[in-house]
Amino acid sequence: MTRPENFEFQEWWNQQRDKNNNNTAATHDLHLLDTSSSSSSNNDILTVQVTTPTSDPTVEKGRSRSARQLYWLCLLRFQQLFSFFASLVNGVVSLLRISHRRISSSSSSSSSSSSSSSSSSRLYRLIKAFLVLVLILLCLELVAYFKGWHFRPPVGSDEVLGMLGFVYSSWISIRANYLAPPLQALTNVCIVLFLIQSVDRVVLMIGCFWIKFRKLKPVAAVRYAAADEEKGNVGAVEEYYPMVLVQIPMCNEREVYQQSIAAVCIQDWPKERMLVQVLDDSDESDVQQLIKAEVQKWQQRGVRILYRHRLIRTGYKAGNLKSAMSCDYVKDYEFVAIFDADFQPGPDFLKKTIPYFKGNDELALVQTRWSFVNKDENLLTRLQNINLSFHFEVEQQVNGMFINFFGFNGTAGVWRIKALEDCGGWLERTTVEDMDIAVRAHLCGWKFIYLDDVRCLCELPESYEAYKKQQHRWHSGPMQLLRLCFFDILRSKVSFAKKANLIFLFFLLRKLILPFYSFTLFCIILPLTMFLPEAQLPAWVVCYVPGIMSILNILPAPRSIPFIVPYLLFENTMSVTKFNAMISGLFRFGSSYEWIVTKKLGRSSENDLVAFEKESDPLVETTGLLRSSSDSGLEELSKLETSKKISKTRRNRLYRKELTLAFILLTASVRSLLSAQGIHFYFLLFQGITFLIVGLDLIGEQKLG
């Protein structure tokens, strides 16, 4: 189409010329205007007309000034445009240099071994190659778009179209005949898996609604009010208050050791019927001394508490618990309660959990719910709260109520020691020792109970680095366990329904299929379908069904409904970490055996420590012991806060896989924009921005310096 001519400049030029002509006539022929004869006037007019074309310095000066102004104006605009692009290129280069330095420093400062990072580097190389591919395809599609080819092959012979037309025509033929069919088949498989997992979520929600509608809950055989009325009867105390062992495994828990030890030591339970084991695996001598001093303080108050430190720290937490259970005095105890270092059970925790074992000899475990002291600290903790609220209120409660089995959460639970011994005790073969022992106990015929109304305070990871390491361990461990116990499940004597539930629902659907289809569908297939339009990914898979599932997931935490969109996008972002962990555990990569203690910040408030001090005052009165000068937990807390302030801060990290996927999704969004795909474009755009935010470590706790 021919561009219409623009006459604005010509009209302006004519106006300037007429103005100059009038000025010239008024200056040189002023005497001619004074005559009154018409003939003279006509001659003067003719004279003016004749003299008008003559060259005049004023006219030439005006013309040259106007042309020079246009020249300098165009030159100025060009210089501004060049400066803009130069600064843009300089900014991009500087950003790449800074990113490279931060990635290199992050890699060098990481405590992971070379074997543990091998699987991550493999996945990163594949993602980087995928980025190069989509960039090449985007350049090809942009050229085709501006040539008007779009998705239609160019028409004409090779001589007419040239090399570019021949390449694009061949590319369309290859993608339609060879690439799109297998991609569409993979897409259909992922859609089926997605729908199966969605049905599983819906069934769990229906079970949760049924429990709430019918007000179903486990019933304890006894209440401790009866025993309290018979405190003078020694037999009643022995009957209603069995011997309980309380274990607190920890490792370099400088920030939280005080609050966990204090919360356990003030349990409303007869002192002679409870023993506390502080299982310290710390390799920092100053932390060991602090924990020893804390244990000695509570020993002076009359609490039966012991400090244990292993010289050979093998097996991580499982090895620590296994070593503690090998003590000779353990045979005198009937139950063991386990609390991680950042957990703070209420004073009536044992009174609310132990009664369920009375008269129920098949019961092995009573699991309680976690409650988070820092769930509103930042966006990351809010999103974690949504996930864990669904896990406890829906998954754990429904499985505990209807099939008497669920995965042990590793803490805030009470085990029957006989059940632990019956299923082989703690094993060091995986990083999910809690799930391992729960599966083996289930195969031995033991039952579990979940109490949703008994809650134990704890902390959520506030930095993305800590959360990512935690999720890697939580998703690689189940795949290790599946490899190790798959044939044990098949050979076990439990019913076929329980075997099917363990293999297909507990392991495959919720631990393997979920991270597989999340990463493959939304991070690989969706961008590819933008460049291979012959393979279709329906809009309801991209938007509608995930939106409905997110609404179901967020119902147990109704205060988090405003965060439903960030939750959906962040869950897709975490799929790369979960997928990498799942692959590591399934194929026995080094990182699947990596155990990194989740960083805690000690979010227990000063008021909590004051409450612990007040609760412990009666113990001091009954024993008649004087408090030492080092008894004050508040004093230790103030020292800890001071050390936190003067400690060296670290810069935010850059996460290569997340950043590379961000560029892939944003590149695919540009291609989607060219083909005017509304829902796909917006999803790719916002998902790419989310990956970018997470990759720059802008979510969660910020580290400056």
XYZ file of C-alpha atoms in Angstrom:
705
model
C 0.000 0.000 0.000
C 1.421 3.410 -1.080
C 1.909 5.881 1.717
C -0.169 9.119 1.151
C 1.817 12.267 0.395
C 2.210 14.890 3.121
C 1.851 18.540 1.939
C 2.296 20.214 5.316
C 5.909 21.168 4.719
C 5.131 22.500 1.202
C 2.309 24.695 2.527
C 4.550 26.093 5.279
C 7.293 26.825 2.764
C 4.861 28.704 0.449
C 3.617 30.827 3.341
C 7.178 31.814 4.233
C 7.943 32.677 0.626
C 4.839 34.869 0.237
C 5.668 36.695 3.447
C 9.192 37.450 2.217
C 7.857 38.647 -1.148
C 5.483 41.133 0.499
C 8.274 42.588 2.632
C 10.460 43.060 -0.419
C 7.731 44.871 -2.363
C 7.021 47.250 0.537
C 10.702 48.199 0.886
C 11.772 48.808 -2.713
C 8.568 50.139 -4.323
C 7.086 52.329 -1.608
C 7.171 55.427 -3.873
C 5.107 53.671 -6.517
C 2.190 53.266 -4.108
C 1.795 57.093 -3.820
C 0.777 57.594 -7.459
C -2.910 57.714 -8.314
C -2.947 56.812 -11.973
C -4.123 53.327 -12.764
C -1.654 52.873 -15.560
C 1.230 53.706 -13.258
C -0.098 51.310 -10.720
C -0.318 48.582 -13.294
C 3.216 49.273 -14.399
C 4.381 49.228 -10.803
C 2.648 45.940 -10.284
C 4.334 44.603 -13.358
C 7.579 45.937 -12.047
C 7.061 44.148 -8.774
C 6.226 40.985 -10.567
C 9.335 41.268 -12.630
C 11.605 42.039 -9.690
C 10.166 39.335 -7.431
C 12.155 36.428 -8.885
C 15.407 38.320 -8.509
C 17.719 37.024 -5.858
C 17.596 38.883 -2.590
C 19.955 38.303 0.381
C 17.148 38.597 2.923
C 15.054 35.904 1.212
C 18.033 33.583 0.783
C 18.990 34.149 4.415
C 15.481 33.276 5.589
C 15.381 30.185 3.437
C 18.806 28.975 4.543
C 17.963 29.609 8.219
C 14.796 27.486 8.009
C 16.546 24.601 6.276
C 19.430 24.764 8.777
C 16.964 24.617 11.669
C 15.360 21.498 10.250
C 18.772 19.918 9.782
C 19.866 20.597 13.357
C 16.504 19.451 14.695
C 16.815 16.116 12.924
C 20.405 15.796 14.087
C 19.365 16.466 17.690
C 16.626 13.841 17.528
C 19.023 11.308 16.096
C 21.567 12.035 18.825
C 18.912 11.584 21.537
C 17.799 8.292 20.013
C 21.377 7.065 19.755
C 22.061 8.038 23.390
C 18.963 6.162 24.523
C 19.968 2.957 22.780
C 23.561 3.298 23.974
C 22.450 3.689 27.595
C 20.048 0.760 27.173
C 22.789 -1.498 25.834
C 25.156 -0.316 28.566
C 22.537 -1.073 31.225
C 21.904 -4.551 29.858
C 25.637 -5.306 29.731
C 26.097 -4.033 33.287
C 23.148 -6.128 34.467
C 24.621 -9.225 32.842
C 28.016 -8.582 34.434
C 26.501 -8.072 37.885
C 24.320 -11.148 37.443
C 27.323 -13.221 36.418
C 29.306 -12.058 39.452
C 26.410 -12.739 41.822
C 25.774 -16.171 40.336
C 29.473 -17.012 40.569
C 29.714 -15.771 44.153
C 26.576 -17.689 45.075
C 27.972 -20.860 43.574
C 31.336 -20.455 45.281
C 29.799 -19.655 48.656
C 27.388 -22.550 48.513
C 28.076 -25.290 50.991
C 26.852 -27.997 48.643
C 29.329 -30.499 47.307
C 30.108 -30.881 43.643
C 28.115 -34.100 43.470
C 25.089 -32.499 45.071
C 24.966 -29.751 42.450
C 25.439 -32.071 39.470
C 21.750 -32.744 38.900
C 20.954 -29.049 39.229
C 23.640 -28.142 36.679
C 22.297 -30.767 34.264
C 18.819 -29.307 34.437
C 20.201 -25.779 34.097
C 22.097 -26.693 30.940
C 18.944 -28.158 29.417
C 16.915 -25.076 30.320
C 19.624 -22.804 28.887
C 19.622 -24.741 25.620
C 15.849 -24.419 25.541
C 16.203 -20.635 25.940
C 18.576 -20.437 22.975
C 16.112 -22.460 20.900
C 13.108 -20.245 21.666
C 15.140 -17.092 20.963
C 16.091 -18.426 17.523
C 12.484 -19.382 16.833
C 11.272 -15.956 17.953
C 13.664 -14.204 15.556
C 12.472 -16.414 12.714
C 8.805 -15.770 13.543
C 9.391 -12.002 13.787
C 10.938 -11.922 10.329
C 8.064 -13.992 8.952
C 5.519 -11.767 10.690
C 6.860 -8.533 9.193
C 6.980 -10.169 5.778
C 3.306 -11.035 6.091
C 3.771 -14.797 6.149
C 2.384 -15.345 9.662
C 1.474 -19.035 9.943
C 0.984 -19.557 6.205
C 3.849 -20.964 4.142
C 5.247 -18.483 1.613
C 3.838 -18.891 -1.890
C 6.159 -18.998 -4.866
C 9.213 -20.735 -6.178
C 12.541 -20.842 -4.424
C 13.980 -18.295 -6.843
C 11.190 -15.805 -6.028
C 11.156 -16.343 -2.256
C 14.878 -16.559 -1.701
C 16.748 -18.444 0.995
C 14.709 -17.020 3.904
C 11.391 -18.025 2.371
C 12.697 -21.505 1.662
C 13.916 -21.907 5.280
C 10.626 -20.715 6.764
C 8.567 -22.909 4.445
C 10.684 -25.941 5.389
C 10.354 -25.093 9.088
C 6.564 -25.028 8.854
C 6.551 -28.394 7.111
C 8.886 -29.957 9.707
C 7.004 -28.683 12.731
C 3.613 -29.711 11.323
C 4.641 -33.220 10.287
C 7.285 -34.229 12.825
C 7.357 -31.956 15.887
C 3.744 -31.083 16.630
C 2.342 -34.659 16.854
C 4.680 -35.876 19.663
C 4.293 -32.555 21.465
C 0.517 -32.873 21.269
C 0.734 -36.436 22.593
C 2.857 -35.283 25.561
C 0.417 -32.440 26.121
C -2.530 -34.844 26.243
C -0.714 -37.087 28.736
C 0.024 -34.128 31.018
C -3.571 -32.929 30.749
C -4.831 -36.365 31.817
C -2.428 -36.397 34.786
C -3.498 -32.868 35.645
C -7.160 -33.859 35.653
C -6.494 -36.969 37.775
C -4.622 -34.896 40.340
C -7.421 -32.306 40.294
C -9.999 -35.033 40.967
C -7.868 -36.199 43.906
C -7.915 -32.661 45.330
C -11.675 -32.423 44.903
C -12.211 -35.780 46.659
C -10.020 -34.644 49.562
C -12.011 -31.423 49.865
C -15.295 -33.348 49.853
C -13.922 -35.538 52.636
C -12.914 -32.455 54.626
C -16.370 -30.892 54.193
C -17.968 -34.160 55.304
C -15.821 -34.225 58.450
C -16.819 -30.678 59.319
C -20.477 -31.233 58.448
C -20.756 -34.385 60.584
C -18.355 -32.958 63.207
C -16.236 -36.075 63.090
C -13.150 -36.211 65.285
C -11.141 -38.835 67.193
C -12.417 -39.606 70.678
C -10.071 -40.174 73.607
C -10.836 -43.040 75.965
C -9.878 -41.090 79.097
C -9.651 -37.540 80.358
C -7.057 -36.266 82.762
C -9.594 -34.424 84.852
C -10.312 -37.734 86.619
C -6.677 -38.247 87.448
C -6.351 -34.674 88.689
C -9.121 -35.344 91.207
C -7.166 -38.340 92.543
C -3.732 -36.748 92.862
C -3.281 -38.375 96.273
C -3.693 -41.849 94.791
C -0.314 -43.080 93.513
C -1.928 -45.888 91.527
C -4.118 -43.411 89.672
C -1.077 -41.333 88.751
C 0.740 -44.368 87.344
C -2.364 -45.466 85.423
C -3.275 -42.127 83.894
C 0.225 -40.677 83.513
C 2.404 -43.196 81.634
C 6.143 -42.731 81.267
C 6.861 -40.312 78.413
C 10.200 -39.600 76.747
C 10.466 -36.184 75.067
C 13.158 -35.707 72.413
C 14.367 -32.389 70.953
C 16.800 -33.052 68.071
C 18.734 -29.967 66.998
C 21.799 -28.903 65.041
C 23.348 -25.438 65.396
C 19.994 -24.011 66.477
C 21.412 -20.875 68.054
C 18.267 -18.823 67.521
C 15.605 -21.186 68.860
C 17.086 -23.624 71.370
C 15.863 -21.657 74.398
C 12.221 -21.439 73.463
C 11.922 -25.116 72.485
C 13.604 -26.387 75.662
C 11.544 -24.059 77.824
C 8.257 -25.057 76.150
C 8.958 -28.744 76.751
C 10.169 -28.329 80.326
C 6.958 -26.601 81.455
C 4.701 -29.430 80.307
C 1.831 -30.070 82.703
C 2.966 -33.619 83.404
C 4.358 -35.239 86.569
C 8.104 -34.613 86.658
C 8.901 -38.160 87.663
C 6.877 -39.499 84.680
C 8.727 -37.489 81.980
C 12.318 -37.352 80.737
C 13.576 -34.741 78.262
C 16.431 -35.569 75.881
C 18.154 -32.630 74.173
C 19.837 -34.306 71.185
C 22.429 -31.778 70.067
C 24.274 -32.463 66.808
C 25.829 -28.991 66.687
C 29.352 -28.700 65.327
C 29.821 -25.156 66.666
C 31.402 -25.207 70.117
C 29.808 -21.946 71.287
C 26.332 -23.264 70.419
C 27.072 -26.475 72.313
C 28.044 -24.482 75.398
C 24.879 -22.378 75.224
C 22.655 -25.457 74.969
C 24.507 -27.192 77.827
C 24.021 -24.135 80.021
C 20.318 -24.079 79.190
C 19.967 -27.764 80.100
C 21.805 -27.240 83.390
C 19.514 -24.344 84.210
C 16.412 -26.515 83.906
C 18.098 -29.359 85.784
C 18.538 -26.976 88.731
C 14.821 -26.323 88.593
C 14.034 -29.979 89.113
C 13.269 -30.966 85.536
C 14.520 -34.395 84.427
C 16.447 -33.321 81.354
C 19.599 -34.716 79.716
C 22.048 -33.325 77.167
C 23.380 -35.702 74.485
C 25.994 -34.915 71.867
C 27.237 -37.420 69.292
C 30.909 -37.514 68.444
C 30.207 -39.245 65.116
C 27.402 -37.338 63.414
C 26.155 -39.794 60.798
C 22.667 -40.220 59.444
C 21.516 -36.656 60.102
C 18.318 -36.508 62.159
C 17.555 -40.216 61.784
C 20.987 -41.112 63.136
C 20.502 -38.706 66.030
C 17.146 -40.216 67.010
C 18.413 -43.757 66.526
C 21.351 -43.098 68.843
C 19.050 -41.647 71.515
C 16.674 -44.619 71.374
C 19.557 -47.015 72.005
C 19.976 -45.823 75.606
C 19.245 -48.429 78.278
C 16.729 -46.302 80.174
C 14.444 -45.985 77.117
C 12.925 -49.388 77.913
C 11.273 -47.828 80.971
C 9.181 -45.484 78.799
C 6.028 -46.223 76.844
C 5.721 -43.196 74.572
C 8.099 -40.730 72.914
C 7.169 -37.178 71.862
C 9.359 -35.510 69.239
C 9.752 -31.753 68.692
C 12.098 -29.994 66.316
C 14.131 -27.133 67.723
C 11.777 -24.362 66.565
C 8.590 -25.992 67.908
C 6.838 -24.759 71.034
C 4.148 -27.146 72.315
C 1.566 -25.836 74.731
C 1.797 -26.824 78.413
C -1.128 -29.255 77.975
C 0.259 -30.942 74.850
C 0.845 -34.326 76.501
C -2.496 -34.221 78.274
C -4.236 -33.687 74.937
C -2.416 -36.433 73.023
C -1.565 -39.320 75.394
C -5.235 -40.167 76.245
C -5.868 -41.372 72.676
C -3.497 -44.296 73.232
C -5.529 -45.560 76.205
C -7.570 -48.605 75.161
C -6.311 -48.416 71.575
C -3.431 -50.872 71.387
C -3.228 -50.636 67.575
C -2.490 -46.912 67.663
C 1.135 -46.045 66.887
C 1.120 -42.281 66.266
C -0.795 -39.178 67.297
C 0.101 -36.273 65.003
C -0.865 -32.668 65.796
C -1.164 -29.607 63.590
C 1.490 -26.964 63.083
C 0.701 -23.313 63.785
C 3.037 -20.589 62.561
C 4.215 -17.596 64.544
C 5.454 -15.746 61.438
C 2.829 -16.581 58.818
C 2.202 -12.857 58.162
C 5.868 -11.862 58.088
C 6.148 -11.500 54.299
C 4.608 -12.737 51.066
C 6.650 -15.945 51.088
C 5.410 -16.986 54.542
C 1.817 -16.183 53.556
C 2.071 -18.463 50.520
C 3.637 -21.238 52.601
C 0.808 -20.917 55.109
C -1.712 -21.581 52.309
C 0.066 -24.785 51.293
C 0.553 -26.141 54.803
C -2.978 -25.231 55.906
C -4.329 -27.379 53.078
C -1.865 -30.149 53.918
C -2.893 -30.388 57.569
C -6.582 -29.518 57.514
C -7.404 -31.470 54.356
C -4.808 -34.127 53.511
C -3.754 -35.187 56.999
C -7.215 -34.932 58.541
C -9.014 -36.824 55.764
C -6.410 -39.590 55.545
C -6.272 -39.923 59.312
C -10.048 -40.096 59.675
C -10.874 -42.509 56.841
C -7.806 -44.747 56.348
C -5.841 -44.232 59.606
C -2.638 -43.497 57.678
C -0.708 -40.401 56.656
C 2.894 -39.308 56.513
C 4.449 -38.441 59.846
C 5.492 -34.785 59.786
C 8.684 -35.468 61.732
C 7.737 -33.346 64.735
C 4.844 -32.362 67.009
C 3.799 -36.008 67.312
C 3.752 -38.798 69.909
C 4.838 -42.341 69.046
C 4.267 -45.592 70.884
C 7.798 -46.899 71.441
C 6.660 -50.466 70.855
C 5.481 -49.499 67.345
C 8.863 -47.911 66.559
C 10.659 -51.064 67.615
C 8.203 -53.295 65.748
C 8.834 -51.617 62.391
C 12.625 -51.534 62.751
C 13.234 -48.151 64.382
C 14.821 -45.122 62.759
C 16.762 -45.816 59.558
C 19.363 -43.555 57.942
C 18.700 -44.578 54.342
C 16.761 -41.455 53.263
C 16.433 -37.759 54.130
C 12.734 -38.265 54.991
C 13.127 -40.521 58.005
C 9.692 -39.455 59.259
C 7.909 -40.693 56.123
C 10.059 -43.826 56.079
C 9.085 -44.940 59.568
C 5.428 -44.040 58.964
C 5.261 -46.250 55.855
C 6.951 -49.171 57.611
C 4.640 -48.848 60.625
C 1.613 -48.800 58.301
C 2.841 -51.966 56.571
C 3.127 -53.601 59.992
C -0.569 -52.904 60.653
C -0.304 -49.912 63.010
C -2.822 -47.043 62.895
C -2.427 -43.268 63.068
C -4.593 -40.445 64.459
C -4.449 -36.786 63.468
C -5.651 -34.052 65.865
C -6.512 -30.848 64.057
C -7.516 -28.986 67.227
C -4.161 -29.518 68.985
C -1.625 -27.075 67.609
C 2.089 -26.593 68.065
C 3.786 -23.268 67.349
C 6.704 -23.214 64.937
C 8.469 -21.081 62.323
C 8.231 -20.868 58.561
C 11.353 -20.214 56.445
C 11.406 -16.487 55.696
C 13.978 -16.495 52.896
C 13.593 -18.114 49.512
C 16.991 -19.788 49.863
C 15.949 -21.623 53.043
C 12.528 -22.501 51.632
C 14.021 -23.849 48.415
C 16.430 -26.141 50.270
C 13.604 -27.379 52.481
C 11.391 -28.159 49.491
C 14.241 -29.940 47.715
C 14.637 -32.299 50.670
C 10.883 -32.809 51.029
C 10.498 -33.805 47.353
C 13.671 -35.806 46.758
C 13.272 -37.968 49.872
C 9.929 -39.565 48.881
C 11.432 -40.719 45.584
C 14.347 -42.307 47.447
C 11.867 -44.039 49.727
C 9.728 -45.279 46.816
C 12.740 -46.994 45.258
C 13.701 -48.595 48.569
C 10.312 -49.801 49.792
C 8.424 -50.492 46.540
C 8.913 -54.265 46.701
C 8.387 -54.252 50.468
C 4.943 -52.770 49.833
C 4.145 -55.466 47.285
C 5.298 -58.246 49.628
C 3.549 -56.870 52.721
C 0.484 -58.522 54.244
C -1.732 -55.443 54.168
C -4.814 -55.360 51.957
C -4.687 -54.634 48.242
C -6.516 -51.324 48.820
C -3.810 -50.142 51.227
C -1.076 -51.176 48.781
C -2.801 -49.279 45.962
C -3.245 -46.218 48.179
C 0.438 -46.243 49.114
C 1.805 -46.724 45.610
C -0.608 -44.810 43.401
C -1.945 -42.045 45.657
C 0.626 -41.482 48.393
C 3.768 -41.821 46.252
C 3.034 -41.616 42.524
C 0.194 -39.090 42.332
C 1.119 -36.693 45.149
C 4.897 -37.011 45.154
C 5.875 -37.779 41.530
C 3.100 -36.828 39.112
C 2.340 -33.445 40.687
C 5.826 -31.909 40.215
C 6.234 -33.649 36.841
C 3.155 -32.267 35.122
C 3.428 -28.843 36.816
C 6.894 -28.233 35.419
C 6.392 -29.963 32.072
C 2.990 -28.488 31.280
C 3.461 -24.857 32.312
C 7.214 -24.338 31.837
C 7.992 -26.480 28.767
C 4.883 -27.401 26.797
C 3.091 -24.051 27.041
C 6.039 -22.016 25.653
C 6.608 -24.604 22.914
C 2.988 -24.454 21.741
C 3.513 -20.753 21.005
C 6.150 -21.684 18.424
C 4.476 -24.906 17.324
C 0.860 -23.730 16.949
C -0.187 -27.035 15.418
C -0.059 -28.432 19.002
C -2.858 -26.944 21.082
C -3.029 -26.348 24.834
C -6.624 -25.387 25.725
C -7.291 -22.215 27.680
C -9.171 -24.107 30.391
C -5.976 -26.037 31.180
C -3.957 -22.838 31.392
C -6.380 -20.702 33.376
C -9.727 -22.066 34.493
C -8.934 -25.425 36.123
C -5.777 -24.125 37.879
C -7.836 -21.204 39.156
C -10.483 -23.519 40.592
C -7.839 -25.728 42.203
C -6.181 -22.672 43.735
C -9.505 -21.607 45.225
C -9.916 -25.074 46.775
C -6.375 -24.994 48.156
C -6.869 -21.593 49.728
C -10.171 -22.393 51.499
C -8.479 -23.765 54.667
C -6.772 -20.362 55.008
C -9.610 -17.926 54.144
C -7.633 -14.851 55.219
C -5.250 -15.550 52.324
C -7.892 -15.274 49.580
C -6.443 -11.918 48.343
C -3.221 -13.798 47.550
C -4.829 -16.384 45.266
C -3.164 -15.100 42.066
C 0.347 -14.844 43.598
C -0.201 -18.303 45.075
C -1.038 -19.830 41.675
C 1.949 -18.195 39.989
C 4.355 -19.007 42.820
C 3.357 -22.682 42.881
C 4.180 -22.931 39.172
C 7.493 -21.195 39.889
C 8.356 -23.716 42.608
C 7.698 -26.567 40.163
C 11.253 -26.290 38.807
C 12.704 -26.911 42.286
C 10.296 -29.752 43.014
C 10.861 -31.342 39.600
C 14.634 -31.175 40.023
C 14.347 -32.712 43.500
C 12.032 -35.457 42.257
C 14.433 -36.390 39.448
C 17.372 -36.351 41.883
C 15.662 -38.727 44.272
C 14.323 -41.010 41.562
C 17.662 -41.476 39.769
C 19.881 -41.314 42.880
C 21.735 -38.118 42.086
C 23.995 -36.740 44.803
C 21.705 -33.873 45.801
C 18.986 -36.329 46.852
C 21.075 -37.249 49.922
C 21.795 -33.648 50.846
C 20.515 -32.493 54.242
C 20.690 -28.783 55.071
C 19.144 -27.578 58.308
C 16.369 -25.079 57.590
C 17.437 -21.649 58.818
C 15.372 -20.289 61.719
C 15.264 -16.729 62.967
C 13.852 -17.264 66.456
C 10.558 -15.473 65.909
C 9.350 -16.316 69.421
C 8.561 -12.995 71.024
C 9.957 -11.716 74.277
C 6.510 -12.211 75.800
C 6.787 -15.943 75.095
C 9.974 -16.188 77.104
C 8.380 -14.193 79.933
C 5.501 -16.678 79.933
C 7.950 -19.586 80.078
C 9.699 -17.950 83.025
C 6.415 -17.496 84.868
C 5.343 -21.062 84.152
C 8.614 -22.343 85.573
C 8.317 -20.378 88.859
C 6.232 -23.088 90.589
C 8.947 -25.602 89.792
C 11.461 -23.439 91.555
C 9.217 -23.146 94.622
C 8.673 -26.897 94.899
C 12.337 -27.777 94.653
C 13.533 -24.950 96.836
C 16.524 -24.367 94.590
C 17.882 -20.890 93.985
C 18.059 -19.574 90.483
C 21.521 -18.903 89.201
C 22.576 -15.638 87.676
C 22.445 -17.198 84.214
C 18.806 -18.247 84.494
C 17.278 -15.337 82.696
C 16.205 -16.330 79.205
C 15.599 -12.677 78.417
C 19.244 -11.891 79.041
C 20.314 -14.606 76.627
C 17.777 -13.364 74.091
C 19.156 -9.831 74.244
C 22.676 -11.171 73.658
C 21.390 -13.152 70.698
C 19.673 -10.122 69.182
C 22.902 -8.127 69.576
C 24.881 -10.817 67.799
C 22.294 -10.817 64.992
C 22.673 -7.084 64.446
C 26.464 -7.153 64.254
C 26.560 -10.297 62.137
C 27.595 -9.935 58.546
C 24.690 -9.580 56.177
C 24.607 -11.352 52.840
C 23.442 -10.141 49.493
C 20.437 -11.580 47.778
C 21.288 -14.483 45.535
C 20.486 -14.979 41.880
C 18.893 -18.279 40.858
C 19.926 -19.304 37.373
C 17.179 -21.779 36.549
C 14.427 -19.388 37.616
C 15.934 -16.482 35.647
C 16.420 -18.597 32.521
C 12.834 -19.829 32.686
C 11.693 -16.227 33.145
C 13.333 -15.260 29.840
C 11.849 -18.342 28.151
C 8.315 -17.496 29.263
C 8.675 -13.806 28.401
C 10.003 -14.754 24.955
C 7.014 -17.053 24.460
C 4.695 -14.240 25.571
C 6.048 -12.068 22.738
C 5.240 -14.835 20.264
C 1.797 -15.202 21.804
C 1.242 -11.467 21.390
C 1.971 -11.708 17.669
C -0.741 -14.348 17.273
C -3.173 -12.416 19.548
C -3.703 -15.230 22.073
C -5.197 -13.371 25.031
C -5.234 -15.849 27.923
C -1.982 -17.524 26.915
C -0.248 -14.157 26.543
C -1.278 -12.855 29.955
C -0.443 -16.139 31.668
C 3.009 -16.294 30.065
C 3.647 -12.634 30.846
C 2.732 -12.776 34.533
C 4.304 -16.203 35.033
C 7.509 -14.936 33.457
C 7.495 -11.869 35.718
C 6.993 -14.165 38.736
C 9.958 -16.293 37.711
C 11.985 -13.097 37.311
C 11.055 -11.850 40.799
C 11.907 -15.196 42.374
C 15.111 -15.536 40.352
C 16.269 -12.131 41.586
C 15.497 -13.245 45.169
C 12.981 -10.441 45.665
C 10.491 -12.606 47.549
C 10.772 -13.338 51.241
C 13.369 -11.969 53.631
C 15.655 -9.411 51.987
C 19.393 -9.339 52.700
C 21.221 -6.091 52.170
C 24.900 -5.467 52.114
